[in-house]
Amino acid sequence: MFTNAIVRIPCENIINGLTTSSLGIPNYEKALLQHQDYINALKKCGLEVIILPADNNFPDSTFVEDTALLTKHCAIISNPGAYSRKGEVKEVKNVLKEFFEIVEEINDPGTVEPGDIMAVGSHYYIGLSKRTNESGAAQIISILRKYGMTGSTIKLKEMLHLKTGVAYLENNNLVACGEFINKPEFQKFNIIEIDDDESYAANCIWVNGTVIIPKGYPKSKASIQDAGYGIREVDTSEFKKIDGGLSCLSLRF
Ligand code: CIR
């Protein structure tokens, strides 16, 4: 169960966020409204939400998930692989020091963006992507081991981050799309398949029994409901334009 979340208000510079999509430029006002709706959804799931102010120096800074991995035993400050995102970790580190006694860090040449890390109990699957490299993953695994946790790597072929295409919903249920559906590492889970035309919905989050999903993906919604979950929908159309989704918008702990 989670009790807290950290989010960061989108900045005006979000229009310059990194993207691989051709969906157009995010509408800033709309992004702010959608972000508020996201905060409301987290609160409805029982979380205390810590809201950091917008930081116009970093277009992608609303995607706080990529700045740290939070575990029961420690926080691990990441080292984003995207150059324009490296400075995002500084302020988050100061905030996390208020909540975590132990704050570890990933250092060069290792890079890690925790959008690439999925927790299943005390095991952490780490995607090796354009943003997270072998050295970064090895550093994460060695820190996890120090505190009695474990980690393993998964090679990504196409997706930006591991959690772009996969989400663990507890109770052995895993939402997966595309390249992850047939990954041998995931076959022990009950896989809830997301169709290619709704692949964006694979980035959903389990928060204390409820699954928050992006608005507008009816087939995925039905499949997750059929697996027994209560659902909350949040429109994230403006974040999708710069490759961001529901998990990226918060650090939950
Ligand atoms: C980026 O390319 O870094 C941002 N535009 C999107 C980050 C999405 N974060 C995530 O999946 N954890």
mmCIF file of C-alpha atoms and ligand atoms in Angstrom:
data_model
loop_
_atom_site.group_PDB
_atom_site.id
_atom_site.type_symbol
_atom_site.label_atom_id
_atom_site.label_comp_id
_atom_site.label_asym_id
_atom_site.label_seq_id
_atom_site.Cartn_x
_atom_site.Cartn_y
_atom_site.Cartn_z
ATOM 1 C CA MET A 1 0.000 0.000 0.000
ATOM 2 C CA PHE A 2 1.138 3.549 -0.681
ATOM 3 C CA THR A 3 0.620 6.528 1.591
ATOM 4 C CA ASN A 4 2.401 9.322 -0.284
ATOM 5 C CA ALA A 5 3.052 10.629 -3.759
ATOM 6 C CA ILE A 6 5.336 13.353 -5.060
ATOM 7 C CA VAL A 7 4.302 15.233 -8.191
ATOM 8 C CA ARG A 8 5.630 18.297 -9.973
ATOM 9 C CA ILE A 9 3.414 20.867 -11.643
ATOM 10 C CA PRO A 10 4.059 20.985 -15.425
ATOM 11 C CA CYS A 11 6.069 24.017 -16.534
ATOM 12 C CA GLU A 12 5.298 26.277 -19.496
ATOM 13 C CA ASN A 13 8.369 24.867 -21.187
ATOM 14 C CA ILE A 14 6.600 21.502 -21.396
ATOM 15 C CA ILE A 15 6.013 22.410 -25.035
ATOM 16 C CA ASN A 16 9.711 21.630 -25.542
ATOM 17 C CA GLY A 17 9.579 18.229 -23.858
ATOM 18 C CA LEU A 18 11.440 15.344 -25.501
ATOM 19 C CA THR A 19 9.257 13.325 -27.801
ATOM 20 C CA THR A 20 9.183 10.632 -30.442
ATOM 21 C CA SER A 21 5.503 11.157 -31.223
ATOM 22 C CA SER A 22 3.864 13.185 -33.949
ATOM 23 C CA LEU A 23 0.814 14.131 -31.913
ATOM 24 C CA GLY A 24 1.627 17.839 -31.786
ATOM 25 C CA ILE A 25 2.688 20.237 -29.059
ATOM 26 C CA PRO A 26 1.111 19.949 -25.579
ATOM 27 C CA ASN A 27 -1.418 22.616 -24.657
ATOM 28 C CA TYR A 28 -0.031 24.053 -21.429
ATOM 29 C CA GLU A 29 -3.357 25.130 -19.888
ATOM 30 C CA LYS A 30 -4.870 21.759 -20.647
ATOM 31 C CA ALA A 31 -1.827 19.989 -19.209
ATOM 32 C CA LEU A 32 -2.281 21.921 -15.956
ATOM 33 C CA LEU A 33 -5.930 20.847 -15.718
ATOM 34 C CA GLN A 34 -5.108 17.241 -16.500
ATOM 35 C CA HIS A 35 -2.355 17.326 -13.898
ATOM 36 C CA GLN A 36 -4.814 18.606 -11.277
ATOM 37 C CA ASP A 37 -7.170 15.790 -12.199
ATOM 38 C CA TYR A 38 -4.295 13.333 -11.740
ATOM 39 C CA ILE A 39 -3.577 14.751 -8.272
ATOM 40 C CA ASN A 40 -7.265 14.376 -7.401
ATOM 41 C CA ALA A 41 -7.211 10.744 -8.526
ATOM 42 C CA LEU A 42 -4.191 9.989 -6.299
ATOM 43 C CA LYS A 43 -5.919 11.673 -3.366
ATOM 44 C CA LYS A 44 -9.089 9.657 -3.975
ATOM 45 C CA CYS A 45 -6.918 6.540 -3.678
ATOM 46 C CA GLY A 46 -5.895 7.692 -0.203
ATOM 47 C CA LEU A 47 -2.524 9.311 -0.913
ATOM 48 C CA GLU A 48 -1.054 12.403 0.650
ATOM 49 C CA VAL A 49 0.265 14.318 -2.369
ATOM 50 C CA ILE A 50 3.385 16.477 -2.111
ATOM 51 C CA ILE A 51 3.247 19.022 -4.904
ATOM 52 C CA LEU A 52 6.512 20.518 -6.135
ATOM 53 C CA PRO A 53 6.405 23.815 -8.028
ATOM 54 C CA ALA A 54 6.921 23.974 -11.789
ATOM 55 C CA ASP A 55 10.540 24.230 -12.932
ATOM 56 C CA ASN A 56 10.860 25.909 -16.296
ATOM 57 C CA ASN A 57 14.530 24.928 -16.594
ATOM 58 C CA PHE A 58 13.482 21.375 -17.297
ATOM 59 C CA PRO A 59 10.739 20.833 -19.917
ATOM 60 C CA ASP A 60 10.184 17.208 -18.818
ATOM 61 C CA SER A 61 10.340 17.840 -15.081
ATOM 62 C CA THR A 62 6.690 16.965 -14.479
ATOM 63 C CA PHE A 63 7.724 13.332 -15.102
ATOM 64 C CA VAL A 64 9.147 12.959 -11.594
ATOM 65 C CA GLU A 65 9.105 9.178 -11.730
ATOM 66 C CA ASP A 66 12.368 9.281 -13.660
ATOM 67 C CA THR A 67 14.280 11.034 -10.885
ATOM 68 C CA ALA A 68 14.301 8.323 -8.218
ATOM 69 C CA LEU A 69 13.518 4.728 -7.329
ATOM 70 C CA LEU A 70 11.746 4.519 -3.991
ATOM 71 C CA THR A 71 11.870 1.279 -2.007
ATOM 72 C CA LYS A 72 10.853 0.284 1.522
ATOM 73 C CA HIS A 73 14.467 0.499 2.658
ATOM 74 C CA CYS A 74 15.928 3.434 0.738
ATOM 75 C CA ALA A 75 15.521 6.006 -1.986
ATOM 76 C CA ILE A 76 17.854 5.792 -4.978
ATOM 77 C CA ILE A 77 18.428 9.017 -6.888
ATOM 78 C CA SER A 78 18.657 8.273 -10.591
ATOM 79 C CA ASN A 79 20.960 9.618 -13.283
ATOM 80 C CA PRO A 80 18.721 10.207 -16.301
ATOM 81 C CA GLY A 81 20.076 9.071 -19.650
ATOM 82 C CA ALA A 82 18.546 12.074 -21.413
ATOM 83 C CA TYR A 83 21.016 14.933 -21.078
ATOM 84 C CA SER A 84 18.327 17.621 -20.784
ATOM 85 C CA ARG A 85 16.837 15.783 -17.788
ATOM 86 C CA LYS A 86 19.951 15.256 -15.655
ATOM 87 C CA GLY A 87 19.406 18.347 -13.494
ATOM 88 C CA GLU A 88 15.879 17.278 -12.498
ATOM 89 C CA VAL A 89 17.206 15.058 -9.724
ATOM 90 C CA LYS A 90 18.684 17.838 -7.578
ATOM 91 C CA GLU A 91 15.557 19.218 -5.971
ATOM 92 C CA VAL A 92 13.852 15.836 -5.715
ATOM 93 C CA LYS A 93 16.866 14.561 -3.766
ATOM 94 C CA ASN A 94 16.403 17.312 -1.172
ATOM 95 C CA VAL A 95 12.720 16.510 -0.814
ATOM 96 C CA LEU A 96 13.347 12.783 -0.476
ATOM 97 C CA LYS A 97 15.870 13.348 2.309
ATOM 98 C CA GLU A 98 12.906 14.473 4.431
ATOM 99 C CA PHE A 99 11.176 11.117 3.942
ATOM 100 C CA PHE A 100 14.003 8.577 3.650
ATOM 101 C CA GLU A 101 16.831 7.945 6.106
ATOM 102 C CA ILE A 102 18.914 6.356 3.396
ATOM 103 C CA VAL A 103 19.330 8.099 0.050
ATOM 104 C CA GLU A 104 21.604 6.346 -2.455
ATOM 105 C CA GLU A 105 22.681 7.630 -5.871
ATOM 106 C CA ILE A 106 23.456 6.350 -9.349
ATOM 107 C CA ASN A 107 26.671 7.737 -10.810
ATOM 108 C CA ASP A 108 28.277 8.073 -14.257
ATOM 109 C CA PRO A 109 28.886 6.152 -16.412
ATOM 110 C CA GLY A 110 25.687 4.559 -15.171
ATOM 111 C CA THR A 111 22.411 6.034 -16.353
ATOM 112 C CA VAL A 112 18.988 5.045 -15.075
ATOM 113 C CA GLU A 113 15.511 6.436 -15.626
ATOM 114 C CA PRO A 114 13.139 4.693 -13.221
ATOM 115 C CA GLY A 115 10.413 4.643 -15.852
ATOM 116 C CA ASP A 116 12.492 1.588 -16.728
ATOM 117 C CA ILE A 117 12.030 -0.033 -13.320
ATOM 118 C CA MET A 118 9.035 -2.109 -12.275
ATOM 119 C CA ALA A 119 8.678 -3.434 -8.735
ATOM 120 C CA VAL A 120 7.109 -6.804 -8.019
ATOM 121 C CA GLY A 121 7.299 -7.158 -4.258
ATOM 122 C CA SER A 122 10.966 -6.822 -3.386
ATOM 123 C CA HIS A 123 12.165 -7.737 -6.891
ATOM 124 C CA TYR A 124 12.836 -5.012 -9.427
ATOM 125 C CA TYR A 125 12.764 -5.551 -13.202
ATOM 126 C CA ILE A 126 15.087 -3.066 -14.876
ATOM 127 C CA GLY A 127 14.685 -2.281 -18.562
ATOM 128 C CA LEU A 128 17.874 -1.736 -20.539
ATOM 129 C CA SER A 129 16.858 1.032 -22.902
ATOM 130 C CA LYS A 130 18.219 4.096 -24.651
ATOM 131 C CA ARG A 131 18.002 5.808 -21.236
ATOM 132 C CA THR A 132 19.067 3.079 -18.781
ATOM 133 C CA ASN A 133 22.398 1.346 -19.398
ATOM 134 C CA GLU A 134 24.149 -1.777 -18.084
ATOM 135 C CA SER A 135 26.253 0.161 -15.588
ATOM 136 C CA GLY A 136 23.204 1.969 -14.210
ATOM 137 C CA ALA A 137 21.280 -1.293 -13.875
ATOM 138 C CA ALA A 138 24.270 -2.968 -12.172
ATOM 139 C CA GLN A 139 24.471 -0.095 -9.668
ATOM 140 C CA ILE A 140 20.755 -0.395 -8.927
ATOM 141 C CA ILE A 141 21.024 -4.163 -8.409
ATOM 142 C CA SER A 142 23.996 -3.809 -6.098
ATOM 143 C CA ILE A 143 22.181 -1.190 -3.974
ATOM 144 C CA LEU A 144 19.031 -3.354 -3.853
ATOM 145 C CA ARG A 145 21.104 -6.341 -2.661
ATOM 146 C CA LYS A 146 22.586 -4.304 0.168
ATOM 147 C CA TYR A 147 19.096 -4.002 1.625
ATOM 148 C CA GLY A 148 17.897 -7.555 0.972
ATOM 149 C CA MET A 149 16.113 -6.837 -2.316
ATOM 150 C CA THR A 150 16.810 -8.172 -5.812
ATOM 151 C CA GLY A 151 16.873 -6.947 -9.397
ATOM 152 C CA SER A 152 17.184 -8.317 -12.910
ATOM 153 C CA THR A 153 17.432 -6.772 -16.357
ATOM 154 C CA ILE A 154 15.153 -6.941 -19.387
ATOM 155 C CA LYS A 155 16.366 -5.772 -22.804
ATOM 156 C CA LEU A 156 14.043 -3.338 -24.563
ATOM 157 C CA LYS A 157 13.739 -3.313 -28.329
ATOM 158 C CA GLU A 158 11.380 -0.497 -29.199
ATOM 159 C CA MET A 159 9.768 1.158 -26.230
ATOM 160 C CA LEU A 160 11.041 4.270 -24.498
ATOM 161 C CA HIS A 161 10.864 2.817 -21.002
ATOM 162 C CA LEU A 162 9.982 -0.588 -19.545
ATOM 163 C CA LYS A 163 6.816 0.809 -17.976
ATOM 164 C CA THR A 164 5.767 2.347 -21.287
ATOM 165 C CA GLY A 165 4.531 -1.150 -22.043
ATOM 166 C CA VAL A 166 4.098 -3.042 -18.814
ATOM 167 C CA ALA A 167 2.491 -2.465 -15.390
ATOM 168 C CA TYR A 168 2.290 -4.737 -12.353
ATOM 169 C CA LEU A 169 -1.137 -4.632 -10.722
ATOM 170 C CA GLU A 170 -0.308 -6.829 -7.704
ATOM 171 C CA ASN A 171 -1.930 -10.294 -7.165
ATOM 172 C CA ASN A 172 0.272 -11.701 -9.926
ATOM 173 C CA ASN A 173 -1.518 -9.609 -12.567
ATOM 174 C CA LEU A 174 0.583 -7.893 -15.209
ATOM 175 C CA VAL A 175 -0.680 -5.559 -17.904
ATOM 176 C CA ALA A 176 1.491 -5.881 -21.012
ATOM 177 C CA CYS A 177 1.596 -4.855 -24.635
ATOM 178 C CA GLY A 178 3.791 -5.301 -27.703
ATOM 179 C CA GLU A 179 7.303 -6.604 -27.138
ATOM 180 C CA PHE A 180 6.559 -7.530 -23.517
ATOM 181 C CA ILE A 181 3.645 -9.938 -24.007
ATOM 182 C CA ASN A 182 5.898 -12.864 -24.875
ATOM 183 C CA LYS A 183 8.920 -12.032 -22.708
ATOM 184 C CA PRO A 184 9.941 -15.290 -20.993
ATOM 185 C CA GLU A 185 10.588 -13.372 -17.749
ATOM 186 C CA PHE A 186 6.932 -12.362 -17.550
ATOM 187 C CA GLN A 187 5.256 -15.682 -18.339
ATOM 188 C CA LYS A 188 4.818 -16.530 -14.643
ATOM 189 C CA PHE A 189 2.331 -13.670 -14.365
ATOM 190 C CA ASN A 190 -1.295 -13.584 -15.365
ATOM 191 C CA ILE A 191 -0.879 -11.332 -18.398
ATOM 192 C CA ILE A 192 -3.629 -8.860 -19.221
ATOM 193 C CA GLU A 193 -2.908 -8.149 -22.887
ATOM 194 C CA ILE A 194 -3.300 -4.644 -24.234
ATOM 195 C CA ASP A 195 -3.986 -4.393 -27.972
ATOM 196 C CA ASP A 196 -1.555 -2.453 -30.147
ATOM 197 C CA ASP A 197 -4.141 0.202 -30.960
ATOM 198 C CA GLU A 198 -4.474 0.939 -27.231
ATOM 199 C CA SER A 199 -0.822 0.449 -26.280
ATOM 200 C CA TYR A 200 -0.702 3.768 -24.428
ATOM 201 C CA ALA A 201 -3.065 2.260 -21.817
ATOM 202 C CA ALA A 202 -0.378 -0.230 -20.769
ATOM 203 C CA ASN A 203 1.101 2.605 -18.730
ATOM 204 C CA CYS A 204 -1.416 2.442 -15.899
ATOM 205 C CA ILE A 205 -0.854 2.434 -12.140
ATOM 206 C CA TRP A 206 -2.113 0.334 -9.245
ATOM 207 C CA VAL A 207 -2.766 2.579 -6.265
ATOM 208 C CA ASN A 208 -4.081 0.827 -3.173
ATOM 209 C CA GLY A 209 -6.421 -1.515 -5.035
ATOM 210 C CA THR A 210 -7.614 0.925 -7.679
ATOM 211 C CA VAL A 211 -6.086 1.033 -11.137
ATOM 212 C CA ILE A 212 -5.726 4.491 -12.639
ATOM 213 C CA ILE A 213 -5.810 4.273 -16.422
ATOM 214 C CA PRO A 214 -5.637 6.884 -19.177
ATOM 215 C CA LYS A 215 -8.992 8.053 -20.488
ATOM 216 C CA GLY A 216 -10.139 6.830 -23.884
ATOM 217 C CA TYR A 217 -9.011 3.199 -24.020
ATOM 218 C CA PRO A 218 -12.243 1.180 -23.655
ATOM 219 C CA LYS A 219 -10.904 -2.296 -24.458
ATOM 220 C CA SER A 220 -8.093 -1.982 -21.925
ATOM 221 C CA LYS A 221 -10.489 -0.582 -19.348
ATOM 222 C CA ALA A 222 -12.801 -3.580 -19.782
ATOM 223 C CA SER A 223 -9.926 -6.084 -19.524
ATOM 224 C CA ILE A 224 -8.618 -4.539 -16.312
ATOM 225 C CA GLN A 225 -12.127 -4.349 -14.866
ATOM 226 C CA ASP A 226 -12.665 -8.011 -15.780
ATOM 227 C CA ALA A 227 -9.577 -8.852 -13.731
ATOM 228 C CA GLY A 228 -11.458 -7.475 -10.714
ATOM 229 C CA TYR A 229 -10.134 -3.946 -10.303
ATOM 230 C CA GLY A 230 -11.898 -0.693 -9.609
ATOM 231 C CA ILE A 231 -10.879 1.876 -12.218
ATOM 232 C CA ARG A 232 -10.313 5.624 -12.285
ATOM 233 C CA GLU A 233 -9.730 7.320 -15.604
ATOM 234 C CA VAL A 234 -7.564 10.393 -16.054
ATOM 235 C CA ASP A 235 -7.160 12.214 -19.353
ATOM 236 C CA THR A 236 -3.430 12.520 -20.106
ATOM 237 C CA SER A 237 -3.639 13.520 -23.772
ATOM 238 C CA GLU A 238 -1.204 16.448 -23.349
ATOM 239 C CA PHE A 239 1.432 14.296 -21.652
ATOM 240 C CA LYS A 240 1.067 11.597 -24.302
ATOM 241 C CA LYS A 241 2.261 14.161 -26.860
ATOM 242 C CA ILE A 242 5.677 14.077 -25.202
ATOM 243 C CA ASP A 243 5.765 10.341 -24.491
ATOM 244 C CA GLY A 244 4.613 10.677 -20.884
ATOM 245 C CA GLY A 245 1.989 8.630 -19.105
ATOM 246 C CA LEU A 246 0.386 8.024 -15.737
ATOM 247 C CA SER A 247 3.275 6.307 -14.008
ATOM 248 C CA CYS A 248 5.755 8.996 -15.052
ATOM 249 C CA LEU A 249 3.773 11.738 -13.327
ATOM 250 C CA SER A 250 4.427 10.656 -9.735
ATOM 251 C CA LEU A 251 6.712 8.982 -7.269
ATOM 252 C CA ARG A 252 4.564 6.779 -5.074
ATOM 253 C CA PHE A 253 5.693 5.421 -1.697
HETATM 254 C C1 CIR B 1 11.117 11.906 -21.955
HETATM 255 O O1 CIR B 1 11.299 11.598 -23.139
HETATM 256 O O2 CIR B 1 11.991 11.740 -21.110
HETATM 257 C C2 CIR B 1 9.804 12.515 -21.558
HETATM 258 N N1 CIR B 1 9.299 13.324 -22.612
HETATM 259 C C3 CIR B 1 8.804 11.436 -21.200
HETATM 260 C C4 CIR B 1 9.193 10.685 -19.972
HETATM 261 C C5 CIR B 1 8.252 9.587 -19.651
HETATM 262 N N2 CIR B 1 8.610 8.988 -18.412
HETATM 263 C C6 CIR B 1 8.341 7.735 -18.076
HETATM 264 O O3 CIR B 1 7.875 6.952 -18.907
HETATM 265 N N3 CIR B 1 8.677 7.342 -16.867
#
